[in-house]
mmCIF file of C-alpha atoms in Angstrom:
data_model
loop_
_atom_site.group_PDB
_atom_site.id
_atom_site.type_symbol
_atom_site.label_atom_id
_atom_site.label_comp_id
_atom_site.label_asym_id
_atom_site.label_seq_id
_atom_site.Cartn_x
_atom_site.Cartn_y
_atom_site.Cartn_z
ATOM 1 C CA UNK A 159 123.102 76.281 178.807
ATOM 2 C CA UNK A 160 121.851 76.323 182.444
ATOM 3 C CA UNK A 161 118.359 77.302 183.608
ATOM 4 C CA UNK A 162 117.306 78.557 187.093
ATOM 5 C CA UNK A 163 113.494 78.317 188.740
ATOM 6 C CA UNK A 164 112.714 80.566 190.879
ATOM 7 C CA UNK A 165 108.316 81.290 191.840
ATOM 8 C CA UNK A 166 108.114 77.011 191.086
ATOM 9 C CA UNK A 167 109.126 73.657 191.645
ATOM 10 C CA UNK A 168 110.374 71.492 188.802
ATOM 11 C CA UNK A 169 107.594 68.155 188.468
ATOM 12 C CA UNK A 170 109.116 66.779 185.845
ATOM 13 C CA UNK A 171 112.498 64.387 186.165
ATOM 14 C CA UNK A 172 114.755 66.758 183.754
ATOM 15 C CA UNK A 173 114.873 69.202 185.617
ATOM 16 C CA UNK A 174 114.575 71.748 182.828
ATOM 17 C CA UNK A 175 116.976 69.881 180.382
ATOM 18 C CA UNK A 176 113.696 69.976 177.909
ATOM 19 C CA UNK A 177 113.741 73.337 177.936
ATOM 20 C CA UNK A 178 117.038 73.429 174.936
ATOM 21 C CA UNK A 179 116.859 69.798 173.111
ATOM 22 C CA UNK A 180 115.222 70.924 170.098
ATOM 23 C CA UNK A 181 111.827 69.046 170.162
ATOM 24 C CA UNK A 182 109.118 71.844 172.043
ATOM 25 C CA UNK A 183 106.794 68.885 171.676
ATOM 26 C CA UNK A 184 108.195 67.358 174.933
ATOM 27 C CA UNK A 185 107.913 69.865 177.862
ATOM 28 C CA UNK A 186 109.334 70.619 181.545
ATOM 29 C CA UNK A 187 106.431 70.926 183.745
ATOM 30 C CA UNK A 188 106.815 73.430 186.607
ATOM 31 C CA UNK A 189 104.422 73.860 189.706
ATOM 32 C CA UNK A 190 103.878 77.487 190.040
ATOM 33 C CA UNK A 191 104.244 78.398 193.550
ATOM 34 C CA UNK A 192 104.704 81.958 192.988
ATOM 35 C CA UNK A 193 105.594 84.878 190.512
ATOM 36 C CA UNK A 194 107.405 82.409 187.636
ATOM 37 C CA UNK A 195 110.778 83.124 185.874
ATOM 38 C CA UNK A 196 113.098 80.881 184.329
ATOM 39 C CA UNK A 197 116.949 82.128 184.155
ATOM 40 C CA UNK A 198 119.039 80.890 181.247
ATOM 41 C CA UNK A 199 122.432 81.281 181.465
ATOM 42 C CA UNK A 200 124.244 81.232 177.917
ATOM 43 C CA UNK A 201 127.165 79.103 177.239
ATOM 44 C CA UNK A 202 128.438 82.521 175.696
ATOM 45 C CA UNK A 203 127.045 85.897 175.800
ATOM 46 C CA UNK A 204 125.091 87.260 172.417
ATOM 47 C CA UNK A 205 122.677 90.066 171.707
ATOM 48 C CA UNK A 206 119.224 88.523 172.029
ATOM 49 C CA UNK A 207 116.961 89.498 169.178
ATOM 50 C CA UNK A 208 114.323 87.370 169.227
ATOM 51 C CA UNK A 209 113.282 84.775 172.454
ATOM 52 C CA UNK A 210 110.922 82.153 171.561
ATOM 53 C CA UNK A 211 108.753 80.269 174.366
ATOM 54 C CA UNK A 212 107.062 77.754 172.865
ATOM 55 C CA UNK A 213 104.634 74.532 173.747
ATOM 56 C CA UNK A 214 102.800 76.055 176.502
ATOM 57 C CA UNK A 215 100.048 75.229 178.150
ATOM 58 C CA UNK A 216 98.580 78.482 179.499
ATOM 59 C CA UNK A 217 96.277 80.506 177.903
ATOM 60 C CA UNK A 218 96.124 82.681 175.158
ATOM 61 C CA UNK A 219 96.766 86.313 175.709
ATOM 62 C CA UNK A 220 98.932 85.908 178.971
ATOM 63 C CA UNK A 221 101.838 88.722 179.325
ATOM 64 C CA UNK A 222 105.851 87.277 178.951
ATOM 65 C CA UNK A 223 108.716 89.231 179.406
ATOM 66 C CA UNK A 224 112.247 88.575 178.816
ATOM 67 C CA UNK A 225 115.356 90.805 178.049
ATOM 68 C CA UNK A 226 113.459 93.851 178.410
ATOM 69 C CA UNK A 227 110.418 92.661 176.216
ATOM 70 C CA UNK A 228 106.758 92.483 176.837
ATOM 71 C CA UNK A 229 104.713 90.302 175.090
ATOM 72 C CA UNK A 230 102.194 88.240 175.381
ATOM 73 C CA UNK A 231 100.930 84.079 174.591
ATOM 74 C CA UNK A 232 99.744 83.602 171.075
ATOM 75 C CA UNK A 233 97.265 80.477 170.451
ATOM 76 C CA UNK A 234 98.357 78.897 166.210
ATOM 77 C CA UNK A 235 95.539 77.513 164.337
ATOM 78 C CA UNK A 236 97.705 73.834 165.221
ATOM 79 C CA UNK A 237 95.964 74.733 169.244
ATOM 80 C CA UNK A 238 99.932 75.026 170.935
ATOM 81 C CA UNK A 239 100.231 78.073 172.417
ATOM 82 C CA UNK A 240 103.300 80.325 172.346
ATOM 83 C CA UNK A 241 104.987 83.244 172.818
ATOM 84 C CA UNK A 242 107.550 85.316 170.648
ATOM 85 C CA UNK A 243 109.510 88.576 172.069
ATOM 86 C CA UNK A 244 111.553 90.754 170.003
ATOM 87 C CA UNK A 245 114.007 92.765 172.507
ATOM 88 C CA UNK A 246 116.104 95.495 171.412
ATOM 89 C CA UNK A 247 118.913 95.094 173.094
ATOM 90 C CA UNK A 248 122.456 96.318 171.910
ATOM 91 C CA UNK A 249 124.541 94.948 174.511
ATOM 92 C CA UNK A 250 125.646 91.212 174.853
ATOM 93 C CA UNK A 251 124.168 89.372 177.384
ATOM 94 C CA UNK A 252 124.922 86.347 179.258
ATOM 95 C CA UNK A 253 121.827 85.169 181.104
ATOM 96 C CA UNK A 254 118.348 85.791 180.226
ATOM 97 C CA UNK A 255 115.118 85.419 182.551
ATOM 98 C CA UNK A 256 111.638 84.402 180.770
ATOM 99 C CA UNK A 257 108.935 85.744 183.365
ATOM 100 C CA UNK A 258 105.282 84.211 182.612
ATOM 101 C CA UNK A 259 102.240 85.828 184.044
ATOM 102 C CA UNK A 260 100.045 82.724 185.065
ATOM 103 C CA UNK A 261 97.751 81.699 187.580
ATOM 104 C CA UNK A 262 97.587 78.205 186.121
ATOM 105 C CA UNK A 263 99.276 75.866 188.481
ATOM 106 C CA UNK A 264 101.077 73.439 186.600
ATOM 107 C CA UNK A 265 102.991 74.719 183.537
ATOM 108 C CA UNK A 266 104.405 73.228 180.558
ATOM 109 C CA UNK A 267 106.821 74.584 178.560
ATOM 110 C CA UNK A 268 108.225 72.990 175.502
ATOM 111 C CA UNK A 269 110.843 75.465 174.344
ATOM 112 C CA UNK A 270 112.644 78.206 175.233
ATOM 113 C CA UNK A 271 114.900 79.689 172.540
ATOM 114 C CA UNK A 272 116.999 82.641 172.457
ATOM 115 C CA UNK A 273 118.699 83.852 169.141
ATOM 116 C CA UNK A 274 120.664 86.569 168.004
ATOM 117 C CA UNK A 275 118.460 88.128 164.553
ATOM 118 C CA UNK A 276 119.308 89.517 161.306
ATOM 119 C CA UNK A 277 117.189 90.993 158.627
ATOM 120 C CA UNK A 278 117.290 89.780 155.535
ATOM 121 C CA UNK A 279 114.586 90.971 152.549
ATOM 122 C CA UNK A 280 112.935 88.555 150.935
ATOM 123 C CA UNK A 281 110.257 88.897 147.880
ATOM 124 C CA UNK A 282 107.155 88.732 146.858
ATOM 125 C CA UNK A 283 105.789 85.047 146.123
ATOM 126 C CA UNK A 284 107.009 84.171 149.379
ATOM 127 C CA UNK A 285 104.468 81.092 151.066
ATOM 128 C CA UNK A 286 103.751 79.216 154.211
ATOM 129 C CA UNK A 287 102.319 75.563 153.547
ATOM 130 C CA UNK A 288 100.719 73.555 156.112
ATOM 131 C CA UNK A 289 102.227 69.815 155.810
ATOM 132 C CA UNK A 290 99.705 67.132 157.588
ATOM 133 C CA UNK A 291 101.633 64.137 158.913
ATOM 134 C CA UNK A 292 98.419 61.606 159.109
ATOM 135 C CA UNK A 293 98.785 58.707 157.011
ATOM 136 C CA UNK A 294 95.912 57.433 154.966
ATOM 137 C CA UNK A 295 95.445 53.870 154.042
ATOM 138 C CA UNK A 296 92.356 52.322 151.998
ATOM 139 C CA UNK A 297 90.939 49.036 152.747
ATOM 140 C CA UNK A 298 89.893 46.482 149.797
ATOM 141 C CA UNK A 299 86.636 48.229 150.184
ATOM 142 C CA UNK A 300 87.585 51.680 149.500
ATOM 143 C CA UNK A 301 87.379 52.671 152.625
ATOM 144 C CA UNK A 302 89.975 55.332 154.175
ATOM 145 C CA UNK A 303 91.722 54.439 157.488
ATOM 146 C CA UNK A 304 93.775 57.037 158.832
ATOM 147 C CA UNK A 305 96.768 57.664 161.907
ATOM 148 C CA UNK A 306 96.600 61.173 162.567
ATOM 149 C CA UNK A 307 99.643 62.930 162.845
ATOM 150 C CA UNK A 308 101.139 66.439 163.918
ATOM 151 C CA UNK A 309 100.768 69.437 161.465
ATOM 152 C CA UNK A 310 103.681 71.705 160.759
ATOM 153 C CA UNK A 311 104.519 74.611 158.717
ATOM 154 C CA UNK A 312 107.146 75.347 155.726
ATOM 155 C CA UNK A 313 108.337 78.705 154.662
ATOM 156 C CA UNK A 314 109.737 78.666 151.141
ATOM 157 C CA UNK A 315 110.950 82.072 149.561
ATOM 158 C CA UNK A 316 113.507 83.718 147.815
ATOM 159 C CA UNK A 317 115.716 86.033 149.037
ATOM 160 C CA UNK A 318 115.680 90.196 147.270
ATOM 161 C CA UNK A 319 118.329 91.086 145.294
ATOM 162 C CA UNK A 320 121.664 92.452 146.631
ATOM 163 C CA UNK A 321 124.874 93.547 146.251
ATOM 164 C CA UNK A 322 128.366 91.415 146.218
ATOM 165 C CA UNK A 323 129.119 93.504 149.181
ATOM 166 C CA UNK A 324 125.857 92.321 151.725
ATOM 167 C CA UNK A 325 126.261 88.977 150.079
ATOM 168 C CA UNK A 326 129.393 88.030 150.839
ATOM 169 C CA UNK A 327 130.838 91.056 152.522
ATOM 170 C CA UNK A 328 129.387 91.204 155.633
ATOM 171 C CA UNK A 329 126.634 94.263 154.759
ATOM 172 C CA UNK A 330 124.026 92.498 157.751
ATOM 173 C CA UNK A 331 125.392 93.883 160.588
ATOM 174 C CA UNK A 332 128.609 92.292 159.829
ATOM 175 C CA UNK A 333 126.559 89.294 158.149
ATOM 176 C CA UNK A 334 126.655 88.010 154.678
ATOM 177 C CA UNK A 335 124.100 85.196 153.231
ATOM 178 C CA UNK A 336 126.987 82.518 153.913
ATOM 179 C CA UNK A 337 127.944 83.420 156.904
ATOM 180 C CA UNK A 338 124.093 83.179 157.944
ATOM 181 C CA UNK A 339 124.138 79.784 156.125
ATOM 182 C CA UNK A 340 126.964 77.945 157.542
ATOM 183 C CA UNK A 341 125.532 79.480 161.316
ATOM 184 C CA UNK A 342 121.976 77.524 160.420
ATOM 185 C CA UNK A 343 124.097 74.125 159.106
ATOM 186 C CA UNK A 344 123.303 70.910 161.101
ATOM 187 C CA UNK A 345 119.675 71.366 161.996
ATOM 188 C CA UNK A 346 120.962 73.880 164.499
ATOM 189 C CA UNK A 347 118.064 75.375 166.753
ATOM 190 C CA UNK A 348 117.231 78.455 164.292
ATOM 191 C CA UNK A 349 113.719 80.351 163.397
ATOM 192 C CA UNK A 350 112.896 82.940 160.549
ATOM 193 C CA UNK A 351 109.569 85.091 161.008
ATOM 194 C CA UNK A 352 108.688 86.052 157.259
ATOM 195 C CA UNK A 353 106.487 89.228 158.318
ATOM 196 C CA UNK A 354 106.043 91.789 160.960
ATOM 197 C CA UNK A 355 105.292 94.375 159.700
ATOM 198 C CA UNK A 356 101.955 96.281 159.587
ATOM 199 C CA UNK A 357 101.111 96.885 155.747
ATOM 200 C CA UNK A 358 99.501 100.239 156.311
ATOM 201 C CA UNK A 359 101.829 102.149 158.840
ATOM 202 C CA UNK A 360 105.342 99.705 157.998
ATOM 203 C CA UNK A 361 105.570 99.642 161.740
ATOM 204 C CA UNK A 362 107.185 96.480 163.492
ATOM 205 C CA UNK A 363 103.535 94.402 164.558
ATOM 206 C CA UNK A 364 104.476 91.939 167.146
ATOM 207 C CA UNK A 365 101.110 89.808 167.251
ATOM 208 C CA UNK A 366 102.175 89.432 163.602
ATOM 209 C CA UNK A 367 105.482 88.350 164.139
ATOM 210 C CA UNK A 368 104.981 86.093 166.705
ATOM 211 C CA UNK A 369 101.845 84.478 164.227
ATOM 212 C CA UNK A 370 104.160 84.203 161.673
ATOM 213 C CA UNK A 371 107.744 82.878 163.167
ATOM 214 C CA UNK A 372 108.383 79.528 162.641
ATOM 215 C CA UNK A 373 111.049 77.500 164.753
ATOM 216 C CA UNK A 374 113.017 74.771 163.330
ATOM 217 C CA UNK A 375 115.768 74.337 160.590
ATOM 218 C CA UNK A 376 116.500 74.637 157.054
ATOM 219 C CA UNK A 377 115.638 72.166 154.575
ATOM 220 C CA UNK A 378 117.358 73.755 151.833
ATOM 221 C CA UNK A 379 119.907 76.496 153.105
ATOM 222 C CA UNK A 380 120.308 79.781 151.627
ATOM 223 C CA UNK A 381 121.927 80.174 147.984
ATOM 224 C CA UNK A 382 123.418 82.634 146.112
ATOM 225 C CA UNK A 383 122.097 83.200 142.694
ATOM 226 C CA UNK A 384 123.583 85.827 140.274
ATOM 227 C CA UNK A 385 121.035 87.977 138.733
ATOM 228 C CA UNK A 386 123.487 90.787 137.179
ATOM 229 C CA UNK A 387 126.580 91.654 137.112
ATOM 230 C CA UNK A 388 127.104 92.146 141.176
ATOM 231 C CA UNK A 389 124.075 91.624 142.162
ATOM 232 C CA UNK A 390 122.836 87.970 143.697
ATOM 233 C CA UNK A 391 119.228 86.896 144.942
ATOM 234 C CA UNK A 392 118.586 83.400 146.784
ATOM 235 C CA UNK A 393 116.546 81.031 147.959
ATOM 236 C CA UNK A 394 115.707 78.921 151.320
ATOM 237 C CA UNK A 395 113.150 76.522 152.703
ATOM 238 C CA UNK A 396 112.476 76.326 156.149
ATOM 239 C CA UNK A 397 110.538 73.513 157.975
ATOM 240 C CA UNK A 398 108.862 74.034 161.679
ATOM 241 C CA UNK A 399 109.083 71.753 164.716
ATOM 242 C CA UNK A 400 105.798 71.831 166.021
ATOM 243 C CA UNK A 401 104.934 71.698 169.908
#
């Protein structure tokens, strides 16, 4: 992937090469000159679902568009700031521009992240655990000395029962569980968001997506379970990398 500035002037010395290497904890940093967008051009053209900008440091509630989605920065209990969009496009693109709405001068951003989605049920029991890093060690007196570290998040689930032919006959939009498997192997940049919708109207919420999309990779990646006959549930963890 490439990335073009245009309403700023890179500041920091790679040039926007942060912006895809996986770790949103280490940002570009951009001076804001004028109206801000970031280009990414795709090594190949895909139909963006979701686009993740993540590790920013502007504040909460500023508007962020990209492939024909609004939305705006979200603040996480951890204090990074993000934002999540959830285009619906139909059509495969090959270049995508992240606009940001800021008056702050110098921006950070940790992350941008473009994936194609799928939606794939998963049940009840479903839980988010938030792992702290710090170590902890005592001292002869009992006393607790600790290194703080980063917090991050960890989805476990399992996935709803289906049938042989979503499983492993390409029922997702041409998608099966292993096909969605082998495409998150190798710690590949990869996110799930676990709900969005809103529980009294079932409409898509996007201030609960984005609070509830993690980016990172899979810990454990999806199985196949038999349940009966031809039908198969699963399971998958899912560990964040935090900004």
């Amino acid at each position: 992937m490439t990335v073009t500035l245009a309403g700023g002037t890179w500041l920091s010395s790679d040039q926007g090469a942060a912006l895809f290497d996986g770790k949103p904890g280490r940002a570009s940093r951009i001076r804001r000159t004028g109206a801000l967008s970031v280009t990414v051009t795709l090594a190949q053209a895909v139909v963006p679902g979701i686009v993740a900008v993540l590790g920013l440091n502007v504040p909460a509630g500023v508007a962020v568009r990209a492939a024909g989605a609004l939305g705006t920065t979200t603040r996480l209990p951890d204090g990074s700031v993000c934002a999540w969009l959830f285009p619906q496009a139909s059509m495969p693109v090959a270049t995508v521009s992240v606009e940001i709405d800021t008056t702050v001068t110098n921006v950070d951003i940790g992350e941008i992240a473009i994936f194609q989605a799928v939606d794939v049920g998963i049940s009840d029991g479903w839980g988010v655990a938030t792992i702290d890093t710090s170590t902890h060690t005592r001292t002869k007196g009992g006393q607790v000395n600790t290194v703080p570290g980063a917090l991050y998040r960890r989805l476990t689930c399992n996935l709803s029962g289906r049938a042989t032919d979503v499983v492993r006959g390409g029922g997702l939009n041409g998608t099966d569980w292993e096909t969605i498997g082998a495409a998150l192997a190798g710690r590949r940049r990869s996110c799930v968001v676990p709900q969005y919708r809103d529980m009294a109207t079932k409409a898509f919420d996007p201030q609960l997506a984005a609070r509830s999309a993690l980016y990172g990779y899979p810990t454990q990646l999806p199985t196949s379970e038999n349940i009966s006959r031809q039908y198969f549930s699963g399971y998958i963890e899912f560990e964040e990398v935090p900004a």
